[in-house]
Coordinates of C-alpha atoms and ligand atoms in Angstrom, one line a residue:
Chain A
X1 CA 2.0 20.2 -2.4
X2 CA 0.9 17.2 -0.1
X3 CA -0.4 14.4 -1.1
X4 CA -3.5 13.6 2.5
X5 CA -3.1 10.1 1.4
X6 CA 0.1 9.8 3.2
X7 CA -1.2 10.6 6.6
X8 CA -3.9 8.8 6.6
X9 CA -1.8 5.2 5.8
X10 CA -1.0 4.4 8.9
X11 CA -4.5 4.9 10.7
X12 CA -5.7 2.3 8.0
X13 CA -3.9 -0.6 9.3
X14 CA -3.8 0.5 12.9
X15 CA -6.2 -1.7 13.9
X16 CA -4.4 -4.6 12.7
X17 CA -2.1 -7.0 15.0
X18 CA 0.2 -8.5 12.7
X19 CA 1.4 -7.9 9.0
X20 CA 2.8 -10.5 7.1
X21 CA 4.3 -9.8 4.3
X22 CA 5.3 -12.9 1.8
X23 CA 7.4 -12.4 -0.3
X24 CA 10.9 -14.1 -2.4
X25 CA 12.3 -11.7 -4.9
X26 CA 12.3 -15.1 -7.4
X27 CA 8.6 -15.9 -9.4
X28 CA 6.7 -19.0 -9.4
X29 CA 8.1 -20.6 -6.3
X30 CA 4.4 -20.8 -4.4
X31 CA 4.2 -17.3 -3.0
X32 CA 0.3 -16.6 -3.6
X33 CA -0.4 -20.3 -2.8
X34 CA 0.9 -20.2 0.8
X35 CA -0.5 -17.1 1.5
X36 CA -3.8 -18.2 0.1
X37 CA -3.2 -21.2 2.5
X38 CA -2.2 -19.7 5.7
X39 CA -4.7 -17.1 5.3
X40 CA -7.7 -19.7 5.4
X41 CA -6.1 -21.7 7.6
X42 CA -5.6 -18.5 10.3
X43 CA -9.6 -18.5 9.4
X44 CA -10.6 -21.6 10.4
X45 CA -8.9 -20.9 13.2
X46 CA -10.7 -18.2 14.4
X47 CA -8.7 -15.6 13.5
X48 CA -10.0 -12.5 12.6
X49 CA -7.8 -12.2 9.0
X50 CA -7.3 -10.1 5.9
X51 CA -5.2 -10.7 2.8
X52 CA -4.2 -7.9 0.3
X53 CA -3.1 -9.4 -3.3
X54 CA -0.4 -6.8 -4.4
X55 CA 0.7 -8.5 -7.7
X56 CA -1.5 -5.6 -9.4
X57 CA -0.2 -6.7 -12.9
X58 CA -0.6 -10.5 -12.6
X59 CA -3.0 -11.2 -10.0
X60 CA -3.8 -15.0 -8.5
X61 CA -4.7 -15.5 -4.8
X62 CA -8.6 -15.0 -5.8
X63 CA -7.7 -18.7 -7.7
X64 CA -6.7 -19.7 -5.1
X65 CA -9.7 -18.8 -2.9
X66 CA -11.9 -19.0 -6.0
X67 CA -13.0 -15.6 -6.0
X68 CA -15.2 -14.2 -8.7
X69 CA -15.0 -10.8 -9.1
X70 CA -18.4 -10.9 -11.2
X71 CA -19.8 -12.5 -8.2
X72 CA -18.0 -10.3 -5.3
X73 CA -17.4 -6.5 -5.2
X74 CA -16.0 -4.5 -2.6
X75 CA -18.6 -2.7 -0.1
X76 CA -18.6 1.4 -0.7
X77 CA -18.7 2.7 3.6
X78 CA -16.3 6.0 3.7
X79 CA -13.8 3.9 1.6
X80 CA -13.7 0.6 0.3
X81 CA -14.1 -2.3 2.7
X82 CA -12.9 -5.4 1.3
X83 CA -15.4 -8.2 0.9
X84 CA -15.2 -11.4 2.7
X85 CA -14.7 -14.6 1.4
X86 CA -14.1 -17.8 3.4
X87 CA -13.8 -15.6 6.5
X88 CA -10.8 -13.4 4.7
X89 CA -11.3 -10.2 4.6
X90 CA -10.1 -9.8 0.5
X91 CA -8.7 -7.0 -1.3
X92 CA -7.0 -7.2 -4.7
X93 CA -7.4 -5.2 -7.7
X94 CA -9.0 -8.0 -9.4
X95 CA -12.4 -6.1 -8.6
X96 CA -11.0 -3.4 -10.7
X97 CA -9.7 -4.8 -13.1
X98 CA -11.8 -7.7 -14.7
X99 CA -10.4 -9.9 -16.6
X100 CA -7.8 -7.5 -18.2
X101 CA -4.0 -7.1 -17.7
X102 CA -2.6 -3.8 -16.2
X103 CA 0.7 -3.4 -17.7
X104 CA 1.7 -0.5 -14.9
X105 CA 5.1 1.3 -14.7
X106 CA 6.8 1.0 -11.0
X107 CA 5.7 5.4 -10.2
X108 CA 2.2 3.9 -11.1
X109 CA 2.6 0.9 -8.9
X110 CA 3.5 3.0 -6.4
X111 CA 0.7 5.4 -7.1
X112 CA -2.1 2.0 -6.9
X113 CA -0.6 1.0 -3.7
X114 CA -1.2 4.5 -2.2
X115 CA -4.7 4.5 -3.4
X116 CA -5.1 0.9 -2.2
X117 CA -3.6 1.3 1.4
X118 CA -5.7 4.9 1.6
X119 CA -8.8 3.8 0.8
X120 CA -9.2 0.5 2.5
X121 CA -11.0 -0.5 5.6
X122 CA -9.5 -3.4 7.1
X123 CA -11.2 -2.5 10.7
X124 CA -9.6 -4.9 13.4
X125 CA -7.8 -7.5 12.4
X126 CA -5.4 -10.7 14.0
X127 CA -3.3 -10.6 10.6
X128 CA -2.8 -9.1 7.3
X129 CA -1.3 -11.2 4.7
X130 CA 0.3 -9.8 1.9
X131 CA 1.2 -11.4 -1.7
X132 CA 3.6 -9.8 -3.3
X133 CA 5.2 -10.0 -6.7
X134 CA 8.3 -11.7 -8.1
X135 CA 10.9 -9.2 -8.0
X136 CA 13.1 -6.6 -5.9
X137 CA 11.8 -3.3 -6.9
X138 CA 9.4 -0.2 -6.6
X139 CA 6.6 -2.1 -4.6
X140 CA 9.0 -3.4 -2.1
X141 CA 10.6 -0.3 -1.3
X142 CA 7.1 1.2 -1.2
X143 CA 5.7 -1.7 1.5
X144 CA 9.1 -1.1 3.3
X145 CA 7.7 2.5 3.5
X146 CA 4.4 1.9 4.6
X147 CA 4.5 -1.1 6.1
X148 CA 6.5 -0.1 9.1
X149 CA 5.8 -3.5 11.4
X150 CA 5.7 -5.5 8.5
X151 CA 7.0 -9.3 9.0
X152 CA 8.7 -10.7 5.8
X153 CA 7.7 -14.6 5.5
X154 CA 10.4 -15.7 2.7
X155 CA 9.8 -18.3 0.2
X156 CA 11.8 -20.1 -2.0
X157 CA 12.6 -23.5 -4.3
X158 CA 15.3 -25.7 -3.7
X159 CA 17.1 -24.0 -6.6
X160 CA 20.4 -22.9 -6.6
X161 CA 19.7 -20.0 -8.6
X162 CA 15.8 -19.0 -6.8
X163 CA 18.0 -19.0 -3.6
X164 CA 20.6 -16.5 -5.3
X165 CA 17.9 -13.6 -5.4
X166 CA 16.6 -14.8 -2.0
X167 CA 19.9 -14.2 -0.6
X168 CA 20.0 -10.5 -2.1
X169 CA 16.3 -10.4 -0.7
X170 CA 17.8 -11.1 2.4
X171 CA 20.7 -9.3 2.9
X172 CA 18.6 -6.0 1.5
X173 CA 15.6 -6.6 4.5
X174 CA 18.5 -7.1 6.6
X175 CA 20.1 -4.4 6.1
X176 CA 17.1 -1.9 6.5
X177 CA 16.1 -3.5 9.5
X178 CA 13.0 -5.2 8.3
X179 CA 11.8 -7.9 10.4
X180 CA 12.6 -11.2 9.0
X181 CA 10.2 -14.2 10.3
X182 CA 12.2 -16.7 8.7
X183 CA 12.8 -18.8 5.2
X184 CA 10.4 -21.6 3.8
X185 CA 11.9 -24.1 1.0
X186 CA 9.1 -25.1 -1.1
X187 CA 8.4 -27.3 -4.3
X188 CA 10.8 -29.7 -2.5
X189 CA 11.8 -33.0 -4.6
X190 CA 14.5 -34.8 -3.0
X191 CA 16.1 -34.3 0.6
X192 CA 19.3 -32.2 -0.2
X193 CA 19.7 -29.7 2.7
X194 CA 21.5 -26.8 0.5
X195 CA 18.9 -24.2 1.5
X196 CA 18.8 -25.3 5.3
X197 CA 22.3 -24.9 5.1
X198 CA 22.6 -21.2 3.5
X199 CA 19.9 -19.8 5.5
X200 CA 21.1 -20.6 8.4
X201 CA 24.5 -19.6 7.2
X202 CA 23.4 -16.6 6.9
X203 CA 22.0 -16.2 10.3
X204 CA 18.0 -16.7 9.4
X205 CA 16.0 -19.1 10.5
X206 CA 15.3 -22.0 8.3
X207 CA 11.3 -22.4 9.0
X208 CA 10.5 -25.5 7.3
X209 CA 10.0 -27.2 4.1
X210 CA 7.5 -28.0 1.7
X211 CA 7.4 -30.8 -0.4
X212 CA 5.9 -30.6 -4.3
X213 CA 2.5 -31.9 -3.8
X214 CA 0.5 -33.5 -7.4
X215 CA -2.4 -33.4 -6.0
X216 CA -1.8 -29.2 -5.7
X217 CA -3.0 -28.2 -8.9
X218 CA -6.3 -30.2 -9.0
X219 CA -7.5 -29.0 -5.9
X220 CA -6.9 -25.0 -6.8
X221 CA -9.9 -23.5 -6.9
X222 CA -11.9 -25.6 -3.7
X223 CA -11.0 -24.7 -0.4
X224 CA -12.2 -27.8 1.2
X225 CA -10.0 -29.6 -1.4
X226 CA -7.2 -27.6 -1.1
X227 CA -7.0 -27.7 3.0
X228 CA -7.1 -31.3 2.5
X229 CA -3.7 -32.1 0.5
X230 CA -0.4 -32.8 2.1
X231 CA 0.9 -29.4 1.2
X232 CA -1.6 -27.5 3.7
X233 CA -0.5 -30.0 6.1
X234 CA 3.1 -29.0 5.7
X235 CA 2.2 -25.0 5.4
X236 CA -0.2 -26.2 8.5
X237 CA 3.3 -27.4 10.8
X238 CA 5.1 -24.7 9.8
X239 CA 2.9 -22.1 11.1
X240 CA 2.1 -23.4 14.0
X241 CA 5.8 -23.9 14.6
X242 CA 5.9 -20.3 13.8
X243 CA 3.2 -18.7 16.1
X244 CA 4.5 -20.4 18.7
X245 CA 7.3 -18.0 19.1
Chain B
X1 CA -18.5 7.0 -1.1
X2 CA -14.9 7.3 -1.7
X3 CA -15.1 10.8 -0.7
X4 CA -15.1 10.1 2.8
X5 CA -12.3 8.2 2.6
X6 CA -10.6 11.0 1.1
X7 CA -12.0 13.6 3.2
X8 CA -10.8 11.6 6.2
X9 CA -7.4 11.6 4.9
X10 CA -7.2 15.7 4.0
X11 CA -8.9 16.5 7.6
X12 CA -5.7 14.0 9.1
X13 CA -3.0 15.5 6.9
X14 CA -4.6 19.5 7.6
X15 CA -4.5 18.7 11.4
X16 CA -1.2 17.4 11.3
X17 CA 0.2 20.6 9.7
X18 CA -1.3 22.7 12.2
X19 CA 0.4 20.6 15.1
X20 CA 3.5 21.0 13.2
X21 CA 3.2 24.4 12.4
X22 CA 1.7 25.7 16.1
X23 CA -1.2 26.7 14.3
X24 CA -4.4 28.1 16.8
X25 CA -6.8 27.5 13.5
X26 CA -7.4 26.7 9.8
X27 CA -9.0 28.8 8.5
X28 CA -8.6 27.8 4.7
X29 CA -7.4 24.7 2.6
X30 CA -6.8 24.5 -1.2
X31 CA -7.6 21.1 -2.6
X32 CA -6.2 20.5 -6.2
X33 CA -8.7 17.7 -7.2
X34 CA -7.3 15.2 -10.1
X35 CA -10.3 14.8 -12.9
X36 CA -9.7 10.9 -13.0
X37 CA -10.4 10.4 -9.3
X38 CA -13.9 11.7 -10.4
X39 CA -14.6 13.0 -6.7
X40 CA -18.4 14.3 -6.3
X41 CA -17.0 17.9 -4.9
X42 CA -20.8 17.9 -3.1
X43 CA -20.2 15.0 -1.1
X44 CA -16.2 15.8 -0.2
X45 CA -17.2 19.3 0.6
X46 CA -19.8 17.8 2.4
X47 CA -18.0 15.5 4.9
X48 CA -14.8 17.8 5.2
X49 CA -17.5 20.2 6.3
X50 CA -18.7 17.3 9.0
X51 CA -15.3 16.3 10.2
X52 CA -13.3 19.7 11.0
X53 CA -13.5 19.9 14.0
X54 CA -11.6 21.8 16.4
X55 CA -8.1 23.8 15.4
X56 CA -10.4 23.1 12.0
X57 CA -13.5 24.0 12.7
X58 CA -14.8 26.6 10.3
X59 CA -12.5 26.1 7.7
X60 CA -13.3 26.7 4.0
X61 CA -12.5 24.2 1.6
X62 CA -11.4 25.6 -2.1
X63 CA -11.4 23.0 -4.4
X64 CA -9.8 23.1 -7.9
X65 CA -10.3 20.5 -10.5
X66 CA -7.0 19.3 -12.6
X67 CA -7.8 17.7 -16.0
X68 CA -6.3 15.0 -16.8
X69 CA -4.6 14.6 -19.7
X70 CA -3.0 11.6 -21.5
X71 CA 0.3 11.5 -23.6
X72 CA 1.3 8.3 -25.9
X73 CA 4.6 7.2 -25.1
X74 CA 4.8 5.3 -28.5
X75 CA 3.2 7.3 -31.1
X76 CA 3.2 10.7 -28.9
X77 CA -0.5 11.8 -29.5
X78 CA -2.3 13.5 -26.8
X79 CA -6.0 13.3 -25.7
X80 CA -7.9 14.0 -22.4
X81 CA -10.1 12.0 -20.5
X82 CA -13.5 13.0 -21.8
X83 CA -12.1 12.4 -25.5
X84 CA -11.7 8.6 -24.1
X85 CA -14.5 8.4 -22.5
X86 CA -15.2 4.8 -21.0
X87 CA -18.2 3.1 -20.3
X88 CA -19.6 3.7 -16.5
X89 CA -18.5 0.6 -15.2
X90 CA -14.6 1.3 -15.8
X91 CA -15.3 5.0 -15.0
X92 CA -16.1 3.6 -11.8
X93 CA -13.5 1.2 -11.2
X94 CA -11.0 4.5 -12.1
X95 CA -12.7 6.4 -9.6
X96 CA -11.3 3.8 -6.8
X97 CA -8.1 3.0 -8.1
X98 CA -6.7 5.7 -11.3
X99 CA -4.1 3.2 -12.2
X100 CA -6.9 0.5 -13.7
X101 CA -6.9 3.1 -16.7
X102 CA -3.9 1.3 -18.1
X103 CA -5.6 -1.9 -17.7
X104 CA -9.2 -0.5 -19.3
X105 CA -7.7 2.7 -21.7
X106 CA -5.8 2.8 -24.7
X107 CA -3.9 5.3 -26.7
X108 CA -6.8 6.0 -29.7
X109 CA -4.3 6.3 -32.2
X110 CA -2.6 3.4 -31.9
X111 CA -4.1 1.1 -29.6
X112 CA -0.9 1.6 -26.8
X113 CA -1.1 1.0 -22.9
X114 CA 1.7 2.8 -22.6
X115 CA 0.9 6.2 -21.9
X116 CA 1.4 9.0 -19.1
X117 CA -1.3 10.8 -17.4
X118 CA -0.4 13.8 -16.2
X119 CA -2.3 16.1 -13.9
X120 CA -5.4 14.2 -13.2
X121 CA -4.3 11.9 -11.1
X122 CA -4.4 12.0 -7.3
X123 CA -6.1 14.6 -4.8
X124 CA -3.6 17.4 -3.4
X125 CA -3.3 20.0 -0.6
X126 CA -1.7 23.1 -2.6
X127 CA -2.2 25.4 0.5
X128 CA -3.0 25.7 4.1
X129 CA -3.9 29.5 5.7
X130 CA -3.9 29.2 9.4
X131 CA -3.4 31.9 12.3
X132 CA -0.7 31.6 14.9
Ligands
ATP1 N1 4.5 -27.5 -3.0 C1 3.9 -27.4 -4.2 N2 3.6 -28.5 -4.9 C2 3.0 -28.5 -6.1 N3 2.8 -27.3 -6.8 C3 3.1 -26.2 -6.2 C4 3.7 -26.1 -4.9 N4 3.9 -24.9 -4.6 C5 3.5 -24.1 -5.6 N5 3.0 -24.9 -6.6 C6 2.5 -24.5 -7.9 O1 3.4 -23.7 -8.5 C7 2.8 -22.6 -9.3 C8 3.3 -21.3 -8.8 O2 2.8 -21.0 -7.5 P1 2.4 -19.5 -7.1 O3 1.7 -18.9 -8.2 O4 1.9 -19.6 -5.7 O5 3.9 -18.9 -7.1 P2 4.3 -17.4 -6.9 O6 5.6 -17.3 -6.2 O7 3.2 -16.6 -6.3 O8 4.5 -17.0 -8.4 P3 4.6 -15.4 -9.0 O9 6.0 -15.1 -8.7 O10 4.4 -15.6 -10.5 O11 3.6 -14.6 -8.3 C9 1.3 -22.8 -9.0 O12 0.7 -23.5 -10.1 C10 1.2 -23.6 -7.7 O13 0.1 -24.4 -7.6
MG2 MG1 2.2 -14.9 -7.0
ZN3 ZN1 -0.2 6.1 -29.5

């Protein structure tokens, strides 16, 4: 038996330029926040740009954008085209979901992703950025499939420990031949160089760093606010930085 | 409408096995059809019949329906989906993505998410009949 959703994958994001894939292996070290950031940012620029939220069980770049899924639904057009907010073209399974939790084993993550990836229309697109989950499991394996040009934009703390699982992150994207675009040390408190150091220790680019910003948190939620603080500045440098090449 | 989408995806993965096989035509395809996608067999039939085109042109669609059916991984009861049956508006969001039912369904003797579906889920080509 075949399962048609399989072929039809990669004719879904054909039309799309560049897939960026963000990801760290450790939680809670500003995953969904920068991609939430350099997705509006690509906007503003004038890109033409998509984000897919694939942290089906916890959700949280539509926070980020301030999304409302009472508010926005996806358009129904021989599949699902995802809505746009703030010139993002947004899909997450928040519209599916409301405001429950969707405790999903990893053959059933696997199953939503194929569901998600067949059914969307992204039409044509500059960049796709992708939020992933915390973790090294099922769903990267399965974006590792699918995602054949993806680029993996790593992100972790200044932590000892965060950077242990990075490191693993690393060496297994390395080792299957994914394309690494670099490392980004966020929530940065004081100026110790430990993760500059490792990374490029282990042969990756060190991209930049991002220091913890405490006026973050209060302006979640507006976009104006939130491309105002000193944190999208930094995210701001470091992409540019990174386009560049 | 998320028929076409699917429709689009059989027609790609048909065509592809008769490249691969050095097939001259289709001539029939057996779709086994998973109850919680809740296709509208009308509409599918319907746009496979308007996108075959050429090695496919022609082609008859069989469809069979697979129920879906539910088994608690805690308490071990078993229900199906009609049983269960959710209000339209998680219905719908099932339709577009099965895998919501574990954030919208629960097991109805004892209130578990954790639960397998088996059968229902997910749209499948069980056979292709082509000529050389
Ligand atoms: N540079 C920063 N300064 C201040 N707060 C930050 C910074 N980066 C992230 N945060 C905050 O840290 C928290 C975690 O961020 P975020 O949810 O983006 O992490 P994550 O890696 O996506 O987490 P998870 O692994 O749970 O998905 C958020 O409250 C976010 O606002
Ligand atoms: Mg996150
Ligand atoms: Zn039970």
């Amino acid at each position: 038996m075949l399962d048609p959703r399989l072929s039809i994958i990669e004719d879904r994001l054909s039309n799309i330029e560049r897939i960026i894939v963000v990801s760290s292996g450790k939680g809670g070290v500003g995953k969904s926040i920068i991609t939430s950031t350099i997705a509006l940012i690509l906007a503003r620029e004038g890109f033409k740009v998509g984000l897919l939220d694939l942290d089906f069980t916890s959700p949280t770049t539509h926070i980020a954008l301030g999304v409302s899924a009472e508010k926005i639904q996806p358009i129904e057009d021989r599949g699902i085209v995802p809505p746009e907010v703030h010139g993002i073209k947004y899909m997450s399974l928040i519209f599916y979901l409301g405001d429950k939790a969707a405790p999903l084993r990893g053959n059933e993550i696997s199953n939503a992703l194929l569901e998600v990836l067949a059914i969307t229309r992204w039409g044509k697109l500059d960049f796709l950025l992708v939020d992933m989950p915390p973790g090294i499991g099922d769903l990267m394996l399965d974006v590792l499939k699918y995602f054949k040009r993806a680029n993996f934009l790593i992100i972790t703390s200044s932590s000892k420990m965060a950077f242990e699982t990075v490191r693993k992150l690393l060496l297994l994207l390395r080792g299957l031949g994914a394309e690494i675009m670099g490392v980004i040390e966020n929530i940065k408190l004081d100026d110790s160089t430990y993760i500059r150091r490792e990374v490029n220790a282990l042969g990756e680019k060190f991209l930049g760093e991002i220091h913890f910003d405490e006026n973050l948190e209060e302006a979640i939620g507006s976009v104006e606010k939130l491309l105002k603080t000193k944190f999208a500045d930094e995210v701001r440098s470091i992409l540019w930085e990174l386009l560049k090449t | 409408m998320h028929e076409w989408a699917l429709a689009e995806a059989i027609i790609s993965a048909v065509s592809q096995i008769a490249e691969r096989g050095n097939l001259r035509a289709i001539k029939e395809v057996t779709l086994r059809i998973g109850e919680l996608q809740q296709i509208d067999r009308e509409i599918l039939k319907f746009a496979l019949s308007q996108m075959a085109s050429g090695k496919l042109a022609g082609v008859k669609f069989r469809m069979k329906l697979v129920r879906a059916r539910f088994k608690c991984r805690v308490c071990g009861h078993k229900w199906t989906f009609n049983e269960n049956s959710p209000p339209n508006h998680i219905k719908e969001a099932i339709h577009f993505i099965p895998e919501v039912a574990y954030a919208h369904l629960r097991c109805p003797r004892c209130s578990s998410p954790d639960f397998e579906i088996s059968g229902g889920r997910g749209i499948w080509i069980s056979s292709v009949r082509g000529v050389k």
